[in-house]
Amino acid sequence: IRYNNFMEQYRFIKKHNQRFLEGKETYFVDFNHLSDLSEEEYNARNNYVENHDEHSLGSTFTCTHVYRPSDKPETNCVDCNDISTDSANEVAFYWQNETLNNQNKVLVTNVKDQGSCGSCWTFGAGAAIESYFCKKGTKRCSSWNGVSTQQILDCASSNSALNPYGNSGCNGGFQSNALRYVYDFEKGIMNWDDYGYEAVQRSCRYSKSKSIGTFSSCGRLGSSGSANNMFSMMENNGVATVAIDASGLAFQMYDGGLYTGGSCSSKRLNHAVTATAFGKT
């Protein structure tokens, strides 16, 4: 079974990268540690909120601060104001370790692996928190390993105090619920190095004495369907945690370039990621 999965990936990679060399694709793919998983097994790892409509997420906490830009974003994006938001394929995000804001501060930490646990929601929230600390200047994202996603996984899942905003550990959750946990309940987050990631939910072991701090509120877009509002928010506030459709071999085997999944859906959200930069295909 593993061999057959691997050979299917091999055929896909060979065909896709030939299209990339011909200029027909904007990104390339390669083998990785997921290359012997079937597409179904890979999709099962994401565990965000698959097949939920954005207007039906009544069980999630809503961040109180609403971002509504008063001016058009000053960006290096080509024809930003001409980007259509009718198609999820038009706008693509890419990830890099040297994302800078206007103050030339790195706002993302090193790339991490969630393993076989569906904890992407903890990493999405963690990246937003890390961006906050690094922009504030209390941490240096270029050398810091970041916040403890394991703390979020352990302490913000199946927590009676969080109901009805509960997360489900390795079976999925929401970034906004994770953010609410940090500032509304525990009043702090620990370092990754002090509370390491284990890819399995355990009992909460948060130690307030080792907290690196907290924040008072979280924010969201005033119009979730506006790409330009999102660009402006990232330009002014730093990185953003977002949900995407990460289904399919293309994302599973992604290696580099500007990802633009042909079957990407704006409704079938199953993976939390970090948007750090933007452009137009």
XYZ file of C-alpha atoms in Angstrom:
281
model
C 0.000 0.000 0.000
C 2.767 2.433 0.925
C 4.664 1.617 -2.255
C 1.569 2.203 -4.388
C 0.943 5.523 -2.651
C 4.555 6.521 -3.271
C 4.345 5.626 -6.966
C 1.177 7.660 -7.341
C 3.025 10.645 -5.859
C 5.952 9.984 -8.199
C 3.725 10.113 -11.292
C 2.031 13.272 -10.050
C 5.336 15.009 -9.239
C 6.854 14.147 -12.609
C 3.837 15.431 -14.536
C 3.344 18.566 -12.436
C 6.997 19.645 -12.480
C 7.120 19.248 -16.243
C 4.229 21.709 -16.428
C 6.160 23.999 -14.059
C 9.214 23.919 -16.353
C 6.939 24.797 -19.262
C 5.621 27.830 -17.388
C 2.155 26.363 -16.921
C 2.368 26.164 -13.113
C 3.552 28.758 -10.575
C 4.853 26.266 -8.010
C 6.735 22.965 -7.931
C 6.336 19.782 -5.900
C 8.653 17.093 -4.532
C 8.818 14.064 -2.246
C 8.535 14.620 1.492
C 7.653 12.712 4.665
C 4.023 12.530 3.500
C 4.840 10.797 0.208
C 3.670 7.348 1.287
C 0.293 8.561 2.572
C -2.848 8.302 0.481
C -4.699 11.532 -0.231
C -7.403 10.429 2.227
C -4.860 9.811 4.996
C -3.241 13.172 4.373
C -6.565 15.041 4.439
C -7.463 13.344 7.717
C -4.442 15.018 9.357
C -5.690 18.545 8.723
C -8.816 18.419 10.899
C -9.760 22.092 10.855
C -13.461 22.636 10.102
C -13.906 20.694 6.908
C -16.985 21.469 4.799
C -18.244 24.238 7.087
C -19.752 27.361 5.606
C -18.149 30.466 7.081
C -21.553 31.771 8.198
C -22.470 28.608 10.101
C -19.588 28.646 12.586
C -21.792 29.583 15.509
C -19.710 27.646 18.026
C -16.592 29.773 17.556
C -15.526 32.744 19.598
C -15.524 36.004 17.635
C -12.568 38.334 18.123
C -13.812 41.685 19.365
C -11.544 44.064 17.437
C -12.646 44.597 13.837
C -10.067 45.771 11.309
C -11.438 48.164 8.683
C -8.728 49.983 6.722
C -9.287 53.680 6.152
C -6.779 53.853 3.316
C -5.684 51.584 0.507
C -2.705 49.428 1.481
C 0.725 50.567 0.382
C 2.146 47.331 -0.984
C 4.412 45.902 -3.640
C 1.583 43.756 -4.957
C 0.978 44.097 -8.691
C -2.442 45.642 -9.379
C -3.710 44.851 -5.893
C -6.951 46.717 -6.417
C -7.724 44.653 -9.502
C -7.682 41.333 -7.657
C -11.056 39.640 -7.785
C -12.306 37.903 -4.651
C -14.967 35.939 -6.525
C -12.549 33.065 -7.041
C -10.421 31.541 -4.315
C -7.839 30.713 -6.981
C -7.085 34.361 -7.794
C -5.280 35.174 -4.558
C -2.427 33.010 -3.353
C -0.320 33.237 -0.218
C 3.181 31.958 0.279
C 5.292 31.317 3.346
C 8.828 32.440 4.044
C 11.150 32.723 7.017
C 12.182 36.305 6.369
C 8.832 38.071 6.395
C 9.327 41.699 7.407
C 6.995 44.477 8.435
C 7.645 48.172 7.904
C 10.035 48.257 10.870
C 12.209 45.509 9.315
C 11.435 43.041 12.081
C 11.067 39.349 11.320
C 7.540 38.383 12.335
C 7.583 34.609 11.902
C 9.556 31.876 13.646
C 10.986 28.708 12.132
C 8.749 26.270 10.239
C 7.320 23.495 12.420
C 5.655 20.099 11.907
C 2.322 19.269 13.529
C 2.877 15.540 12.931
C -0.075 13.164 12.824
C -2.121 15.318 15.231
C -4.816 17.564 13.725
C -3.527 20.566 15.669
C -3.084 23.080 12.853
C -5.371 25.477 14.723
C -2.822 25.722 17.545
C -0.023 26.555 15.099
C -2.140 29.160 13.307
C -2.969 30.882 16.587
C 0.608 30.459 17.782
C 1.981 32.224 14.708
C -0.323 35.196 15.279
C 0.792 35.423 18.909
C 4.455 35.148 17.915
C 4.010 37.964 15.408
C 2.554 40.125 18.183
C 5.495 39.573 20.545
C 8.080 40.123 17.803
C 6.463 43.274 16.479
C 6.218 44.545 20.035
C 9.947 43.901 20.421
C 9.861 41.552 23.407
C 10.997 38.615 21.262
C 13.159 38.141 18.163
C 11.412 35.817 15.725
C 14.637 35.284 13.750
C 16.139 33.308 16.643
C 13.161 32.411 18.872
C 11.448 28.998 18.646
C 8.110 30.592 19.442
C 5.214 29.908 21.787
C 4.012 26.567 23.092
C 1.433 25.107 20.739
C 1.366 22.092 23.062
C 0.021 24.319 25.846
C -2.807 25.429 23.565
C -3.454 21.832 22.513
C -3.568 20.570 26.103
C -5.264 23.458 27.864
C -7.717 24.877 25.307
C -9.259 21.534 24.307
C -12.333 20.045 25.955
C -12.112 22.807 28.536
C -15.453 23.235 30.339
C -14.670 26.883 31.022
C -14.413 27.498 27.270
C -17.806 26.046 26.372
C -19.492 26.553 23.998
C -16.229 27.550 22.341
C -14.427 24.249 22.922
C -11.716 22.844 20.671
C -11.188 19.138 20.075
C -7.454 18.632 20.490
C -5.957 16.507 17.730
C -9.399 16.300 16.118
C -9.437 19.979 15.186
C -10.240 23.410 16.519
C -10.387 27.118 15.787
C -7.637 29.753 15.944
C -9.964 32.335 17.495
C -10.866 29.945 20.315
C -7.174 29.367 20.974
C -6.513 33.114 21.117
C -9.406 33.561 23.535
C -7.970 30.879 25.791
C -4.593 32.644 26.045
C -5.869 36.098 26.996
C -9.198 35.344 28.643
C -8.491 32.300 30.788
C -4.851 31.474 31.485
C -3.656 35.028 30.954
C -0.441 33.931 29.339
C 1.490 31.581 27.073
C 4.719 29.680 27.634
C 7.747 29.261 25.385
C 7.996 26.345 22.970
C 11.265 25.334 24.662
C 9.611 25.211 28.108
C 6.523 23.283 27.022
C 7.549 21.255 23.971
C 5.296 19.898 21.265
C 4.363 16.196 21.490
C 1.724 15.809 18.727
C -0.745 14.271 21.199
C -3.157 15.907 23.639
C -2.226 15.523 27.305
C -3.315 17.124 30.579
C -2.747 20.866 30.929
C 0.675 21.660 32.428
C 0.670 25.444 32.143
C 2.903 27.230 34.648
C 2.080 30.896 35.185
C 5.579 31.486 36.558
C 6.985 30.611 33.108
C 4.513 32.696 31.120
C 6.117 35.102 28.651
C 3.080 37.381 28.707
C -0.286 37.819 27.037
C -2.398 40.296 25.046
C -5.713 41.991 25.730
C -7.771 41.176 22.633
C -7.702 39.638 19.184
C -8.819 41.069 15.865
C -10.552 40.001 12.682
C -11.357 41.404 9.275
C -14.422 43.603 9.045
C -15.186 41.990 5.704
C -13.909 38.427 5.464
C -14.437 38.374 1.705
C -12.192 41.366 0.980
C -8.709 40.440 -0.203
C -7.572 44.073 -0.109
C -8.689 44.441 3.516
C -6.610 41.408 4.365
C -3.601 42.823 2.531
C -3.980 46.078 4.439
C -4.271 44.272 7.757
C -1.087 42.310 7.070
C 0.702 45.441 5.880
C -0.140 47.328 9.053
C -0.460 44.642 11.728
C 1.793 41.803 10.591
C 1.005 38.212 9.676
C -2.493 36.738 9.804
C -3.755 33.291 10.658
C -6.175 32.050 8.019
C -8.005 28.898 7.000
C -7.573 27.349 3.564
C -8.516 24.305 1.546
C -5.358 22.188 1.754
C -6.852 19.104 0.115
C -5.222 17.238 -2.727
C -1.845 15.972 -3.862
C -0.676 19.423 -4.938
C -0.631 20.841 -1.422
C 0.518 17.536 0.062
C 3.618 17.541 -2.175
C 4.154 21.340 -2.304
C 7.854 22.271 -2.254
C 8.180 25.872 -3.438
C 6.778 28.711 -5.505
C 3.400 30.468 -5.424
C 0.737 27.902 -4.554
C -2.471 28.252 -6.561
C -4.498 25.076 -6.175
C -6.787 24.614 -9.158
C -9.525 22.981 -7.081
C -9.156 25.295 -4.077
C -12.446 26.068 -2.347
C -13.293 29.110 -0.228
C -15.903 27.070 1.652
C -14.212 23.698 2.176
C -11.808 24.874 4.866
C -9.692 22.151 6.434
C -6.344 23.635 7.410
C -5.137 26.596 9.476
C -2.030 28.330 8.129
C -0.167 31.622 8.383
C -0.385 34.236 5.645
C 2.867 36.203 5.603
C 2.992 37.828 2.175
C 0.837 38.176 -0.900
C 0.806 38.643 -4.646
C -1.157 38.050 -7.793
C -0.783 35.110 -10.162
